[in-house]
Coordinates of N, CA and C in Angstrom, one line a residue:
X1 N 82.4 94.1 39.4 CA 82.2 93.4 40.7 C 83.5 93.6 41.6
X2 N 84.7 93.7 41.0 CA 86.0 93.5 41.5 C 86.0 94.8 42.7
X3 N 85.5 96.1 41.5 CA 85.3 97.6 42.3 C 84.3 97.6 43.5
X4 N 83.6 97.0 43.7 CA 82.5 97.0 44.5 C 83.1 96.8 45.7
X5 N 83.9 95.2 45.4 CA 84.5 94.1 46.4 C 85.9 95.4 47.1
X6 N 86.5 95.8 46.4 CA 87.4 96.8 46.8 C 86.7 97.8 47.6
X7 N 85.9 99.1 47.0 CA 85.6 100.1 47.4 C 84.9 99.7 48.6
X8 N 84.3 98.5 48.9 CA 83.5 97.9 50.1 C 84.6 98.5 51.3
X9 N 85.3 97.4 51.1 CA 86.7 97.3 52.0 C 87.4 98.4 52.1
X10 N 87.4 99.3 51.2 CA 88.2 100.5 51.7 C 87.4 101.5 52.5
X11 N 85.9 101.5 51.7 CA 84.4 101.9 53.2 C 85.2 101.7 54.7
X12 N 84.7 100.4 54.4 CA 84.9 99.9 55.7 C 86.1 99.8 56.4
X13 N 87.5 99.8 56.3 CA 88.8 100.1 56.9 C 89.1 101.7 57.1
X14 N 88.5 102.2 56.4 CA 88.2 103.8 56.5 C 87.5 104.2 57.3
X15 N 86.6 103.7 57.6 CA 85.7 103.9 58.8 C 86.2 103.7 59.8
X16 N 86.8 102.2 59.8 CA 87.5 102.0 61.8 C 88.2 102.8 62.2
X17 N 88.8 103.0 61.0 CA 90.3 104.2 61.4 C 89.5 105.5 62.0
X18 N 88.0 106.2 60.9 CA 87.6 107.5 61.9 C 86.7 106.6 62.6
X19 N 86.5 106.0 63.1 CA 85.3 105.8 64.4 C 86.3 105.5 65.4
X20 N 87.5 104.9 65.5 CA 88.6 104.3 66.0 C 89.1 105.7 66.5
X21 N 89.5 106.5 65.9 CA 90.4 107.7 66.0 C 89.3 108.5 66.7
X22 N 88.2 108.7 66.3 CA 86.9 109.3 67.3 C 86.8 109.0 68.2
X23 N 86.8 107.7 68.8 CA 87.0 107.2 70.2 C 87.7 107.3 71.2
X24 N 89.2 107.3 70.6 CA 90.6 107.8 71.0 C 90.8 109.1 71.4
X25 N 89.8 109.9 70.1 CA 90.0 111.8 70.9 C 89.3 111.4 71.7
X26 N 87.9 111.0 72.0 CA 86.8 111.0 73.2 C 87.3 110.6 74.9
X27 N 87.4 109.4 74.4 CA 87.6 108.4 75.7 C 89.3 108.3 76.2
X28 N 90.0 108.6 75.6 CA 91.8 108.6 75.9 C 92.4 110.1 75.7
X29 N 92.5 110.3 74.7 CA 93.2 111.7 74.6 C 92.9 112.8 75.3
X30 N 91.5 112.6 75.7 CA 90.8 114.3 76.2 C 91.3 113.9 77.5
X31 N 90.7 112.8 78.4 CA 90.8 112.7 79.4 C 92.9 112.9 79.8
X32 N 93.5 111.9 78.7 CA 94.7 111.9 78.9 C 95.4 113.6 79.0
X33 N 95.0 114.4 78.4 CA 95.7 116.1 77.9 C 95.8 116.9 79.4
X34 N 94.1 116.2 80.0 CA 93.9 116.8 81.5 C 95.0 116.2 82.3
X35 N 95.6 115.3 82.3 CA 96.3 114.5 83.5 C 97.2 114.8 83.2
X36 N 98.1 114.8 81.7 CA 99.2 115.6 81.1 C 99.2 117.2 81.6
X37 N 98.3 117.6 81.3 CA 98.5 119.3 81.9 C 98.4 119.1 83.5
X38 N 98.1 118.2 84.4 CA 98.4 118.2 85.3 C 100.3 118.0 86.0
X39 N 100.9 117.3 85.1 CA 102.3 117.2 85.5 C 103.0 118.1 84.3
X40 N 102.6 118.9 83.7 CA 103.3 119.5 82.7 C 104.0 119.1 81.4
X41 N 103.6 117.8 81.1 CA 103.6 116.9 79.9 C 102.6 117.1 78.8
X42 N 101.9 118.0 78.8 CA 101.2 118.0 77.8 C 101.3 118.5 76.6
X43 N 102.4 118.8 76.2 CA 103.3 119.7 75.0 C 104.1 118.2 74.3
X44 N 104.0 117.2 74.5 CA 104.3 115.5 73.9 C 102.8 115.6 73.0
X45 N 101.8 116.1 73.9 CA 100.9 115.0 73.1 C 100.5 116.3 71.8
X46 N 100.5 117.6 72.3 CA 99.7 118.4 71.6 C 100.9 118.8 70.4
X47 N 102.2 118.7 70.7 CA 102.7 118.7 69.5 C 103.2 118.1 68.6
X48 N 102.9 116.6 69.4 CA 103.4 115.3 68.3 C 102.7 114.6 68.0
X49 N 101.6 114.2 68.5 CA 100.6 113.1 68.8 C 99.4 113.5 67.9
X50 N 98.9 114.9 68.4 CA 97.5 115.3 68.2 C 97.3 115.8 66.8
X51 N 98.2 116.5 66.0 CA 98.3 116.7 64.8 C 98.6 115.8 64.0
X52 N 99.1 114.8 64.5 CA 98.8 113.5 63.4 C 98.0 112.4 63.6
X53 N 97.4 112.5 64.9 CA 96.1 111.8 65.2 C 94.9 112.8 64.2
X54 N 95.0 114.0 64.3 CA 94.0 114.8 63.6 C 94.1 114.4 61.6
X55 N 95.4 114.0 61.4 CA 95.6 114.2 59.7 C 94.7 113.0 59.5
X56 N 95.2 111.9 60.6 CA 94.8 110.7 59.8 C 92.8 111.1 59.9
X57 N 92.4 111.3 61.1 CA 91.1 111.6 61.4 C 90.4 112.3 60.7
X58 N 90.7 113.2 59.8 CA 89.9 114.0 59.2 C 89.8 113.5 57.9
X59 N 91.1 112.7 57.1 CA 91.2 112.6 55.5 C 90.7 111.0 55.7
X60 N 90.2 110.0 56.5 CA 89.5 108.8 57.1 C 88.2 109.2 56.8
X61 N 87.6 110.2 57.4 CA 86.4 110.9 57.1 C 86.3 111.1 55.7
X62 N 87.0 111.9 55.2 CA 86.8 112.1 54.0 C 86.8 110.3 52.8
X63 N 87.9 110.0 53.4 CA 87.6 108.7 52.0 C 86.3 107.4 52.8
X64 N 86.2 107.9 54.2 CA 84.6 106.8 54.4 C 83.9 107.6 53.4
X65 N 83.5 108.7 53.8 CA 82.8 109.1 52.9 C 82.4 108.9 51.8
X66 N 83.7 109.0 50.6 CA 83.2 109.3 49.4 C 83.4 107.8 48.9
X67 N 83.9 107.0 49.5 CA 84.0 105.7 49.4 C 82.7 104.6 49.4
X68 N 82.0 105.2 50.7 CA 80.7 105.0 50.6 C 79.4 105.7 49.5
X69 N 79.6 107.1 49.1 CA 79.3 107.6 48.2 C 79.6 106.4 47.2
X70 N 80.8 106.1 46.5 CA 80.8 105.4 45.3 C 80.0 104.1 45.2
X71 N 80.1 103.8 46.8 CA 79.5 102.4 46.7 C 77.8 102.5 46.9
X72 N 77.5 103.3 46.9 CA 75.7 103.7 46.8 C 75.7 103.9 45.0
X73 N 76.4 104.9 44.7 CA 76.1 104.8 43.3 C 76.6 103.8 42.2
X74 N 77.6 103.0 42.9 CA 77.8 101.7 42.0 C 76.4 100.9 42.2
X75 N 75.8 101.0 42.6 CA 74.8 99.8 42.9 C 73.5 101.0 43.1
X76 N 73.1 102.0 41.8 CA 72.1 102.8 41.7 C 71.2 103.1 43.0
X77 N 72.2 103.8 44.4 CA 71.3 103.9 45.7 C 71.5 105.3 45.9
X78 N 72.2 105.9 45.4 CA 72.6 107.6 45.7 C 71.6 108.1 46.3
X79 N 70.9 108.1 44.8 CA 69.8 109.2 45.3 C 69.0 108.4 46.2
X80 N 68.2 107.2 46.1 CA 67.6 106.9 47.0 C 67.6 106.8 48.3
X81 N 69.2 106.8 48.7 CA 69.3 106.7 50.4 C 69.7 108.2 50.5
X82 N 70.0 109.4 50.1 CA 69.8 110.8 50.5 C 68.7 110.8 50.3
X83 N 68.1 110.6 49.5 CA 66.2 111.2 49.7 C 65.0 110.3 50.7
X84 N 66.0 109.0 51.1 CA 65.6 108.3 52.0 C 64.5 107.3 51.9
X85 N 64.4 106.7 49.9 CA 63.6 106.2 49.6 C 64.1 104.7 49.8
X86 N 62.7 103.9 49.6 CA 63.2 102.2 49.3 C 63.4 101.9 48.4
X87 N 65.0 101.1 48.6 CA 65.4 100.3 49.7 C 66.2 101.0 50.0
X88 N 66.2 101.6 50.4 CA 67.3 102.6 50.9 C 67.5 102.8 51.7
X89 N 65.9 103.3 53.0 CA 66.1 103.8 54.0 C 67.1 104.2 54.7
X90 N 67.0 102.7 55.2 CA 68.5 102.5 56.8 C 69.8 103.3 56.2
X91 N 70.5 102.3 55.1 CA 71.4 102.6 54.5 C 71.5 104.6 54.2
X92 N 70.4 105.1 54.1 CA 70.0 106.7 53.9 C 70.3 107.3 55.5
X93 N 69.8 106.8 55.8 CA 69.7 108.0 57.5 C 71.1 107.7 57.5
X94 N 71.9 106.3 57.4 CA 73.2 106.4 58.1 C 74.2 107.2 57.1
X95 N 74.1 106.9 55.6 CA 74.5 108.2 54.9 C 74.3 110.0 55.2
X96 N 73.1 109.7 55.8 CA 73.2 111.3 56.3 C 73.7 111.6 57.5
X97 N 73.5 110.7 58.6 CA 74.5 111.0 59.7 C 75.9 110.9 59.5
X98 N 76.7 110.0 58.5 CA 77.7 110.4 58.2 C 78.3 111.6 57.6
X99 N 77.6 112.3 56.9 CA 77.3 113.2 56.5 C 77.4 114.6 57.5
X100 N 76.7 114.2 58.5 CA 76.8 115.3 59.5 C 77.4 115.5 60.0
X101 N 78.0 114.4 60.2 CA 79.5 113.7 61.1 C 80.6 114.3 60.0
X102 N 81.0 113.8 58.9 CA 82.2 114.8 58.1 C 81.8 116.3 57.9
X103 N 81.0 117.0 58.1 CA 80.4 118.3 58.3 C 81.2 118.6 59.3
X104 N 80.7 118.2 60.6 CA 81.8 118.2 61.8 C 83.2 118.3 62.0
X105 N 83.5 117.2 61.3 CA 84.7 116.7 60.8 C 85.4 118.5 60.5
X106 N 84.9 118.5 59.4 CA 85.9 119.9 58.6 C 85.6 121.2 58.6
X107 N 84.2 121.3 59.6 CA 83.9 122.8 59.5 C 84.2 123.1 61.2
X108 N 84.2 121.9 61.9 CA 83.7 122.7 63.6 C 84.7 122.1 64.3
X109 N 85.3 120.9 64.0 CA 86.8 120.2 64.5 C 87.9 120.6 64.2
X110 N 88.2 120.2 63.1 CA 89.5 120.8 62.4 C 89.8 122.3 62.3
X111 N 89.7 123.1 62.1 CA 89.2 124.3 62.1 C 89.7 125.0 63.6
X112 N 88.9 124.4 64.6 CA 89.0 124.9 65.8 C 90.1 124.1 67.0
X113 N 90.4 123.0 66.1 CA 91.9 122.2 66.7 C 93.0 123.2 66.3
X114 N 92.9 123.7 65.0 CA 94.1 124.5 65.2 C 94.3 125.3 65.8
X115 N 93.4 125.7 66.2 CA 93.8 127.7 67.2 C 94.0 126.6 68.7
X116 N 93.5 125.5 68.9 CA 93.9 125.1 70.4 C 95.1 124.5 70.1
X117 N 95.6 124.0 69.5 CA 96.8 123.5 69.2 C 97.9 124.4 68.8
X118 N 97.9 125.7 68.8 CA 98.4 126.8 68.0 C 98.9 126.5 66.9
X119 N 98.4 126.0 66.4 CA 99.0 126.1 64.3 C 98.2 126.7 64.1
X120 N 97.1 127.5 64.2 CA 96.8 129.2 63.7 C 96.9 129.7 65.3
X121 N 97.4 131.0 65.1 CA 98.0 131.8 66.6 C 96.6 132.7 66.7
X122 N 95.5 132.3 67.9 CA 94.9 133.4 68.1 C 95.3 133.3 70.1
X123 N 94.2 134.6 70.6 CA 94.4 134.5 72.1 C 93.9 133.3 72.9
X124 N 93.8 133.9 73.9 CA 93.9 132.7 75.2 C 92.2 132.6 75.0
X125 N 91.1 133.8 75.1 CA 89.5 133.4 75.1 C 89.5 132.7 73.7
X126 N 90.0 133.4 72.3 CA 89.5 132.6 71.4 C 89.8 131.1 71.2
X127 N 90.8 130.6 71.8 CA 91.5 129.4 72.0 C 90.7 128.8 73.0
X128 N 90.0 129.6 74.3 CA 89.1 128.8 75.0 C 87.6 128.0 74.0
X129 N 87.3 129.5 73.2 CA 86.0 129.4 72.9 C 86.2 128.0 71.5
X130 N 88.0 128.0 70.8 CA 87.4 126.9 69.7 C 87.7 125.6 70.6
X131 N 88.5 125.6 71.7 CA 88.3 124.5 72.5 C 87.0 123.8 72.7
X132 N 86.0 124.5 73.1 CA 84.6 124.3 73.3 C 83.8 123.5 72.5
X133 N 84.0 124.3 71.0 CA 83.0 124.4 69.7 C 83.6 122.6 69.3
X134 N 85.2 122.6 69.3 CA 85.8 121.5 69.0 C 85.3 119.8 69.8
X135 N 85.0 120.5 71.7 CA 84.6 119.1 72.3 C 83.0 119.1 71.9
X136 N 82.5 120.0 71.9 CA 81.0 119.7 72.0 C 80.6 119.0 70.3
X137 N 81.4 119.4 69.1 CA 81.5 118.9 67.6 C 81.4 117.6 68.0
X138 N 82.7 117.1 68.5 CA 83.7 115.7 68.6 C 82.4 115.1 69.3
X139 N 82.1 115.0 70.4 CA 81.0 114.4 71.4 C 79.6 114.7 70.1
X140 N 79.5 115.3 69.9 CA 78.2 114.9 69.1 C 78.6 113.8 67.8
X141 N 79.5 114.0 67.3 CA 79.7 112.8 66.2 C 79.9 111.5 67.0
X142 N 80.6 111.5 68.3 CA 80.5 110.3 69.1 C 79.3 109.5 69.6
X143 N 78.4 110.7 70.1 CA 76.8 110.3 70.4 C 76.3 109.7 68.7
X144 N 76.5 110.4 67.7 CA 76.0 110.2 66.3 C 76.5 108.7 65.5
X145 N 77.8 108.5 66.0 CA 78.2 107.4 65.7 C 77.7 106.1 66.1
X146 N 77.1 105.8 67.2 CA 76.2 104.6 67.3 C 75.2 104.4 66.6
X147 N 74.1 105.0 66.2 CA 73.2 104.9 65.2 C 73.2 104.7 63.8
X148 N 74.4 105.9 63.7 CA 75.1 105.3 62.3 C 76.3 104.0 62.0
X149 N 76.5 103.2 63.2 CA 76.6 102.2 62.8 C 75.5 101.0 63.1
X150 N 74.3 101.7 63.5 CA 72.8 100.7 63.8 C 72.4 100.7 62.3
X151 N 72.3 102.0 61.9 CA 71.7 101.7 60.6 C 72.4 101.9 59.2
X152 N 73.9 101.6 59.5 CA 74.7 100.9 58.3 C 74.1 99.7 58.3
X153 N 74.4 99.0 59.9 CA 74.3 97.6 59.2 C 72.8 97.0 58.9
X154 N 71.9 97.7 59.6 CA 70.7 97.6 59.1 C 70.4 97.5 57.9
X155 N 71.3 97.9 56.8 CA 70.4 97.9 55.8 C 70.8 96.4 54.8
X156 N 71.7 95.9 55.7 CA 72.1 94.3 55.0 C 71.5 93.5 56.1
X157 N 71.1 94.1 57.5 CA 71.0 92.7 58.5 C 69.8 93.0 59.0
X158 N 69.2 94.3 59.0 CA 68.2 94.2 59.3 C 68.0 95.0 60.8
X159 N 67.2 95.5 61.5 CA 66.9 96.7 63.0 C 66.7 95.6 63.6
X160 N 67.4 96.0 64.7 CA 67.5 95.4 65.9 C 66.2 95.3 66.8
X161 N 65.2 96.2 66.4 CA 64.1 96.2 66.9 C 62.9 96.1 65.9

């Protein structure tokens, strides 16, 4: 019981941190880098700020994750909320959008923050193009994150509709 009561809590403080830090790239940072590159400050954020805004953001992802993982299979739901059976449902789709979301996370974000960030050195188009791949990732896990937190809580409180 003690594990449950723990792993719950570290789910869930692990989460605010990536949905918190998801927000932050979305609605503050992106807009802030534009206004920075407009007075020529923007070498504060991209070489101090953004790579450790990125460490905490991606290894957050990873322990919601597997944290949530533990806590489906502490309480025999694994397989039933990936295959999307009852009782499972809710708690399933939002397992899988999380899922999609640390997909994001490590194959199409991180990845392509580094060549814009130059901690891997490529050119100026390939740096345009992971710029791109990186906002359009980020904004889909943002649009994804509301429903996956409708039907986290759905599956203790119940749909809103």
């Amino acid at each position: 019981m003690e594990f449950l009561a723990l792993d719950r809590w570290i789910h869930f403080l692990a989460g605010i941190t990536w949905i918190g830090l998801l927000y932050y790239f979305n609605f503050v940072q992106t807009p802030g880098i534009a206004a920075a590159r407009a007075d020529g400050t923007v070498a504060g954020i991209t070489k101090h700020i953004a790579p450790r805004a990125l460490l905490w953001f991606r290894w957050s992802a990873v322990v919601t994750w597997l944290s949530g993982a533990a806590y489906l299979g502490s309480n025999g739901l694994f397989v039933k909320a990936f295959t999307l059976q009852a009782p499972a449902v809710n708690i399933g789709i939002g397992a899988w959008l999380g899922t999609i979301m640390l997909f994001n996370v490590w194959v199409l974000i991180w990845p392509n923050q580094k060549k814009v960030l130059g901690i891997v050195t490529v050119d100026d188009a390939a740096k345009a193009k992971a710029g791109r791949v990186a906002f359009l990732a980020s904004r889909t896990n943002t649009v994804l994150s509301i429903p996956l937190l409708m039907f986290m809580g759905a599956q203790t409180h119940g749909l809103p509709f």
